[in-house]
CSV table of C-alpha atoms in Angstrom, one decimal:
chain,number,residue,atom,x,y,z
A,3,UNK,CA,0.0,0.0,-0.1
A,4,UNK,CA,1.1,3.6,-0.7
A,5,UNK,CA,1.1,6.1,2.2
A,6,UNK,CA,-0.9,9.1,1.4
A,7,UNK,CA,-0.7,12.5,3.1
A,8,UNK,CA,-3.3,15.4,2.8
A,9,UNK,CA,-1.7,18.7,3.2
A,10,UNK,CA,-4.5,21.3,4.1
A,11,UNK,CA,-4.4,25.0,5.1
A,12,UNK,CA,-5.4,28.4,4.0
A,13,UNK,CA,-3.5,30.3,1.2
A,14,UNK,CA,-0.3,31.6,2.4
A,15,UNK,CA,-0.1,29.4,5.5
A,16,UNK,CA,3.0,27.6,4.4
A,17,UNK,CA,1.8,24.4,2.7
A,18,UNK,CA,4.3,24.6,-0.3
A,19,UNK,CA,7.1,25.1,2.1
A,20,UNK,CA,5.9,22.0,4.0
A,21,UNK,CA,5.6,20.2,0.6
A,22,UNK,CA,9.1,21.0,-0.5
A,23,UNK,CA,10.7,20.1,2.9
A,24,UNK,CA,8.9,16.9,3.2
A,25,UNK,CA,10.0,15.9,-0.4
A,26,UNK,CA,13.6,16.7,0.6
A,27,UNK,CA,13.2,14.4,3.8
A,28,UNK,CA,11.6,11.6,1.8
A,29,UNK,CA,14.3,11.5,-0.8
A,30,UNK,CA,17.1,11.6,1.8
A,31,UNK,CA,15.4,8.6,3.4
A,32,UNK,CA,15.5,6.9,-0.1
A,33,UNK,CA,11.8,7.0,-0.7
A,34,UNK,CA,10.2,8.4,-4.0
A,35,UNK,CA,7.4,10.8,-3.4
A,36,UNK,CA,4.6,11.6,-6.0
A,37,UNK,CA,2.4,14.8,-5.7
A,38,UNK,CA,-1.2,15.7,-6.6
A,39,UNK,CA,-1.7,19.4,-6.6
A,40,UNK,CA,-4.6,21.6,-7.1
A,41,UNK,CA,-4.8,25.2,-7.4
A,42,UNK,CA,-7.3,27.9,-8.0
A,43,UNK,CA,-5.7,29.7,-11.0
A,44,UNK,CA,-4.8,28.8,-14.5
A,45,UNK,CA,-0.9,29.0,-13.9
A,46,UNK,CA,0.6,26.3,-11.8
A,47,UNK,CA,3.0,28.6,-9.6
A,48,UNK,CA,3.4,26.1,-6.7
A,49,UNK,CA,4.2,23.2,-9.0
A,50,UNK,CA,7.4,25.0,-10.0
A,51,UNK,CA,8.7,24.2,-6.6
A,52,UNK,CA,8.7,20.5,-7.4
A,53,UNK,CA,11.8,18.8,-8.9
A,54,UNK,CA,11.5,17.3,-12.5
A,55,UNK,CA,12.1,13.7,-11.3
A,56,UNK,CA,9.0,13.7,-9.0
A,57,UNK,CA,5.6,12.4,-10.6
A,58,UNK,CA,3.2,15.3,-10.5
A,59,UNK,CA,-0.4,15.7,-11.4
A,60,UNK,CA,-2.2,18.9,-11.4
A,61,UNK,CA,-5.8,20.1,-11.3
A,62,UNK,CA,-6.0,23.7,-12.3
A,63,UNK,CA,-9.1,26.0,-12.1
A,64,UNK,CA,-10.7,24.4,-9.3
A,65,UNK,CA,-10.1,22.3,-6.3
A,66,UNK,CA,-10.1,18.5,-5.8
A,67,UNK,CA,-13.6,18.8,-4.2
A,68,UNK,CA,-15.4,21.1,-6.6
A,69,UNK,CA,-13.8,19.7,-9.8
A,70,UNK,CA,-15.7,16.5,-9.4
A,71,UNK,CA,-14.2,13.6,-7.8
A,72,UNK,CA,-14.1,11.7,-11.2
A,73,UNK,CA,-11.2,14.0,-12.3
A,74,UNK,CA,-9.3,13.2,-9.1
A,75,UNK,CA,-9.9,9.5,-9.5
A,76,UNK,CA,-8.6,9.7,-13.0
A,77,UNK,CA,-5.4,11.5,-11.9
A,78,UNK,CA,-4.8,9.1,-9.0
A,79,UNK,CA,-5.4,5.9,-11.4
A,80,UNK,CA,-3.0,7.4,-13.8
A,81,UNK,CA,-0.4,7.9,-11.0
A,82,UNK,CA,-0.9,4.4,-9.6
A,83,UNK,CA,-0.7,2.6,-12.9
A,84,UNK,CA,1.8,4.6,-14.7
A,85,UNK,CA,4.3,5.9,-12.1
A,86,UNK,CA,6.6,4.3,-9.6
A,87,UNK,CA,6.5,5.9,-6.1
A,88,UNK,CA,6.4,5.1,-2.4
A,89,UNK,CA,4.5,8.1,-0.9
A,90,UNK,CA,1.9,10.3,-2.3
A,91,UNK,CA,1.5,13.9,-1.0
A,92,UNK,CA,-1.9,15.7,-2.1
A,93,UNK,CA,-1.6,19.5,-1.6
A,94,UNK,CA,-5.2,20.7,-1.5
A,95,UNK,CA,-6.1,24.4,-2.2
A,96,UNK,CA,-6.7,26.8,0.6
A,97,UNK,CA,-10.5,26.6,-0.1
A,98,UNK,CA,-10.9,22.9,0.2
A,99,UNK,CA,-12.9,21.3,3.0
A,100,UNK,CA,-11.0,18.2,4.5
A,101,UNK,CA,-14.0,15.9,4.3
A,102,UNK,CA,-14.6,16.7,0.5
A,103,UNK,CA,-10.7,16.3,-0.1
A,104,UNK,CA,-10.8,12.9,1.6
A,105,UNK,CA,-13.9,12.0,-0.4
A,106,UNK,CA,-12.3,12.7,-3.6
A,107,UNK,CA,-9.2,10.8,-2.8
A,108,UNK,CA,-10.9,7.6,-1.8
A,109,UNK,CA,-12.4,5.5,-4.7
A,110,UNK,CA,-13.4,2.0,-4.0
A,111,UNK,CA,-11.5,1.1,-7.3
A,112,UNK,CA,-8.2,1.7,-5.6
A,113,UNK,CA,-8.9,2.3,-1.9
A,114,UNK,CA,-7.1,-0.9,-0.8
A,115,UNK,CA,-3.9,0.5,-2.6
A,116,UNK,CA,-3.8,3.6,-0.5
A,117,UNK,CA,-3.2,4.2,3.3
A,118,UNK,CA,-4.3,7.6,4.1
A,119,UNK,CA,-1.9,8.5,7.0
A,120,UNK,CA,-3.7,11.8,7.9
A,121,UNK,CA,-4.6,15.3,7.2
A,122,UNK,CA,-1.9,17.8,8.0
A,123,UNK,CA,-3.2,21.2,8.4
A,124,UNK,CA,-0.8,24.3,8.3
A,125,UNK,CA,-2.1,27.1,10.4
A,126,UNK,CA,-0.9,30.7,10.0
A,127,UNK,CA,-0.6,31.6,13.8
A,128,UNK,CA,-1.3,35.2,13.1
A,129,UNK,CA,-4.4,34.5,11.2
A,130,UNK,CA,-5.6,32.3,14.0
A,131,UNK,CA,-5.2,35.3,16.4
A,132,UNK,CA,-7.0,37.5,14.0
A,133,UNK,CA,-9.6,35.0,12.9
A,134,UNK,CA,-12.5,37.2,14.2
A,135,UNK,CA,-11.6,39.7,11.4
A,136,UNK,CA,-12.2,36.9,8.5
A,137,UNK,CA,-15.6,37.0,6.6
A,138,UNK,CA,-18.0,34.5,8.3
A,139,UNK,CA,-17.7,31.8,5.5
A,140,UNK,CA,-13.9,32.0,5.3
A,141,UNK,CA,-13.6,31.8,9.0
A,142,UNK,CA,-15.9,28.6,9.0
A,143,UNK,CA,-13.6,26.9,6.4
A,144,UNK,CA,-10.6,28.0,8.5
A,145,UNK,CA,-12.0,26.4,11.5
A,146,UNK,CA,-13.1,23.2,9.7
A,147,UNK,CA,-9.6,22.7,8.3
A,148,UNK,CA,-8.3,22.9,11.7
A,149,UNK,CA,-11.0,20.8,13.6
A,150,UNK,CA,-10.6,17.9,11.2
A,151,UNK,CA,-6.6,17.7,11.1
A,152,UNK,CA,-4.8,14.7,12.5
A,153,UNK,CA,-1.6,16.9,12.8
A,154,UNK,CA,-1.5,20.7,13.4
A,155,UNK,CA,1.5,23.0,12.3
A,156,UNK,CA,1.0,26.2,14.2
A,157,UNK,CA,3.4,27.9,11.6
A,158,UNK,CA,5.1,31.2,11.6
A,159,UNK,CA,5.9,31.0,15.2
A,160,UNK,CA,9.1,33.1,14.7
A,161,UNK,CA,6.7,36.1,14.1
A,162,UNK,CA,5.0,36.0,17.4
A,163,UNK,CA,5.9,37.0,21.0
A,164,UNK,CA,6.2,34.3,23.6
A,165,UNK,CA,2.9,35.2,25.1
A,166,UNK,CA,1.1,35.1,21.6
A,167,UNK,CA,3.0,31.6,20.9
A,168,UNK,CA,1.5,30.3,24.3
A,169,UNK,CA,-2.0,31.6,23.4
A,170,UNK,CA,-2.1,30.0,19.9
A,171,UNK,CA,-0.9,26.7,21.2
A,172,UNK,CA,-3.4,26.4,24.1
A,173,UNK,CA,-6.3,27.6,21.8
A,174,UNK,CA,-5.5,25.3,19.0
A,175,UNK,CA,-5.0,22.4,21.5
A,176,UNK,CA,-8.4,23.1,23.0
A,177,UNK,CA,-10.1,23.5,19.7
A,178,UNK,CA,-8.8,20.1,18.4
A,179,UNK,CA,-7.7,18.1,21.2
A,180,UNK,CA,-7.3,14.9,19.1
A,181,UNK,CA,-4.6,16.2,16.9
A,182,UNK,CA,-1.0,16.2,17.3
A,183,UNK,CA,0.3,19.9,17.5
A,184,UNK,CA,3.8,21.3,16.9
A,185,UNK,CA,5.0,24.8,16.6
A,186,UNK,CA,6.8,25.6,13.3
A,187,UNK,CA,8.6,28.2,11.3
A,188,UNK,CA,8.8,27.8,7.6
A,189,UNK,CA,6.4,24.8,8.1
A,190,UNK,CA,9.4,22.5,8.9
A,191,UNK,CA,7.9,19.3,10.2
A,192,UNK,CA,10.2,16.1,11.0
A,193,UNK,CA,9.3,13.2,8.8
A,194,UNK,CA,9.0,11.0,11.8
A,195,UNK,CA,6.0,13.0,13.2
A,196,UNK,CA,4.2,12.6,9.7
A,197,UNK,CA,5.1,8.8,9.5
A,198,UNK,CA,3.5,8.4,13.0
A,199,UNK,CA,0.0,9.5,11.8
A,200,UNK,CA,-2.7,6.9,11.3
A,201,UNK,CA,-5.8,8.3,9.6
A,202,UNK,CA,-7.3,5.1,8.4
A,203,UNK,CA,-9.2,2.6,10.6
A,204,UNK,CA,-8.3,-0.8,9.2
A,205,UNK,CA,-10.9,-3.7,9.9
A,206,UNK,CA,-8.0,-5.5,11.6
A,207,UNK,CA,-7.8,-2.9,14.4
A,208,UNK,CA,-11.4,-2.3,14.7
A,209,UNK,CA,-12.0,-4.5,17.7
A,210,UNK,CA,-8.9,-3.3,19.4
A,211,UNK,CA,-10.1,0.5,19.2
A,212,UNK,CA,-11.0,2.0,22.5
A,213,UNK,CA,-13.6,4.9,22.9
A,214,UNK,CA,-11.8,8.0,23.3
A,215,UNK,CA,-8.8,7.1,21.3
A,216,UNK,CA,-10.3,7.5,18.0
A,217,UNK,CA,-9.4,10.0,15.4
A,218,UNK,CA,-11.6,13.1,14.8
A,219,UNK,CA,-11.7,12.4,11.2
A,220,UNK,CA,-10.9,9.1,9.7
A,221,UNK,CA,-11.6,6.6,6.9
A,222,UNK,CA,-12.5,3.0,6.8
A,223,UNK,CA,-12.6,0.3,4.1
A,224,UNK,CA,-15.2,-2.3,4.5
A,225,UNK,CA,-15.6,-5.6,2.6
A,226,UNK,CA,-18.8,-7.5,2.2
A,227,UNK,CA,-18.8,-11.1,3.2
A,228,UNK,CA,-22.5,-11.7,2.0
A,229,UNK,CA,-25.3,-10.0,0.1
A,230,UNK,CA,-27.5,-7.7,2.1
A,231,UNK,CA,-31.2,-7.0,1.8
A,232,UNK,CA,-31.5,-3.4,0.5
A,233,UNK,CA,-34.3,-2.5,2.9
A,234,UNK,CA,-32.3,-3.6,5.9
A,235,UNK,CA,-29.3,-1.8,4.7
A,236,UNK,CA,-31.2,1.5,4.3
A,237,UNK,CA,-32.7,1.0,7.7
A,238,UNK,CA,-29.1,0.9,9.1
A,239,UNK,CA,-28.1,4.0,7.2
A,240,UNK,CA,-31.2,5.8,9.0
A,241,UNK,CA,-29.5,5.0,12.3
A,242,UNK,CA,-26.3,6.6,11.4
A,243,UNK,CA,-25.1,9.7,13.4
A,244,UNK,CA,-24.5,12.9,11.6
A,245,UNK,CA,-20.6,12.4,12.1
A,246,UNK,CA,-20.8,9.9,9.2
A,247,UNK,CA,-20.3,12.2,6.3
A,248,UNK,CA,-19.5,10.0,3.3
A,249,UNK,CA,-19.7,6.5,2.0
A,250,UNK,CA,-19.2,5.2,-1.6
A,251,UNK,CA,-18.6,1.9,-3.2
A,252,UNK,CA,-20.2,-1.4,-4.3
A,253,UNK,CA,-22.9,-3.1,-2.1
A,254,UNK,CA,-23.9,-6.7,-2.9
A,255,UNK,CA,-27.7,-6.7,-2.8
A,256,UNK,CA,-29.9,-9.8,-2.5
A,257,UNK,CA,-31.6,-10.8,-5.7
A,258,UNK,CA,-29.3,-8.5,-8.0
A,259,UNK,CA,-26.6,-10.1,-10.0
A,260,UNK,CA,-23.8,-7.4,-9.5
A,261,UNK,CA,-23.0,-5.4,-6.5
A,262,UNK,CA,-24.7,-1.9,-6.8
A,263,UNK,CA,-22.9,1.3,-7.0
A,264,UNK,CA,-23.8,3.1,-3.8
A,265,UNK,CA,-23.3,6.6,-2.7
A,266,UNK,CA,-24.2,8.3,0.8
A,267,UNK,CA,-23.6,11.9,1.6
A,268,UNK,CA,-24.9,13.7,4.8
A,269,UNK,CA,-27.9,11.3,5.0
A,270,UNK,CA,-28.7,11.4,1.1
A,271,UNK,CA,-28.6,7.8,-0.4
A,272,UNK,CA,-28.0,7.1,-4.2
A,273,UNK,CA,-28.1,3.6,-5.8
A,274,UNK,CA,-27.0,2.8,-9.3
A,275,UNK,CA,-26.9,-0.4,-11.2
A,276,UNK,CA,-23.5,-1.7,-12.1
A,277,UNK,CA,-23.1,-3.8,-15.2
A,278,UNK,CA,-19.8,-5.3,-14.4
A,279,UNK,CA,-19.1,-7.3,-11.3
A,280,UNK,CA,-17.1,-4.9,-8.9
A,281,UNK,CA,-15.4,-5.9,-5.8
A,282,UNK,CA,-18.1,-5.6,-2.9
A,283,UNK,CA,-16.3,-2.9,-0.8
A,284,UNK,CA,-17.3,0.7,0.5
A,285,UNK,CA,-15.2,3.4,1.8
A,286,UNK,CA,-16.6,5.2,5.0
A,287,UNK,CA,-15.5,8.7,5.9
A,288,UNK,CA,-16.4,10.2,9.3
A,289,UNK,CA,-15.6,10.3,13.1
A,290,UNK,CA,-15.7,7.4,15.5
A,291,UNK,CA,-15.8,4.7,12.7
A,292,UNK,CA,-14.2,1.7,14.6
A,293,UNK,CA,-17.6,0.7,16.4
A,294,UNK,CA,-19.9,0.8,13.2
A,295,UNK,CA,-21.4,-2.5,12.7
A,296,UNK,CA,-22.1,-2.8,8.9
A,297,UNK,CA,-24.7,-5.2,7.7
A,298,UNK,CA,-23.0,-8.1,5.5
A,299,UNK,CA,-19.5,-7.3,6.7
A,300,UNK,CA,-19.3,-9.5,9.6
């Protein structure tokens, strides 16, 4: 499986600095990185920071989440089939919501090839202190990027006084108590900290997970052992908490030849017939996933 990191954060927070420094550390360790970048303009300015020998896919004029996940799936499929690499880094735009970005990355077609280590959010510490000055919509996204992170980099610490540094650190840790937090300048983060992340709940670990130790936002890949009754499955869906954001994949339904293409988003369900026999698996994105009992997967 390929390890995947999602780099999140507002424009100007230091994501590209983190990206270039992480690439340097991976190469020093003998690992080959690949990069999927998406930017809001037509000119790929940030990609000029990536060296020529690193596989790179770009999505211009839009972000991973709003360009449609099909484009992202196609880019990832091309990388997985056509390039040799060890670690994939996805740099989202400053306008990308973490849940949408994760959703675009995960396709049941290749979910078993990817191990999402986590969402790394770079926080401009001065912007955090001045967050009340942001327009409401921007402030909401800024906070969501921080709330769903597995690792927070409180960046640009060198520009703050000691009192401000302490305030930022305390407030960020209080706002997202499940994330690891480190103070950084120029977004320099040791590779060992990135490698210690674990943003995917594997079904092998499900029984061992204890309440209170689960990550804020995680993903889980579920394989079906038997076909399920569609009505029973939909009844189960209606019992799900609001912290289950997305599901997609192929569900084997009793009486139907091929597993059906299934999508779930914030309580809305869509079923589509599939004319090719696909692997009966779904990807779930949300919080507190380890204790979900999925019909047909036991």
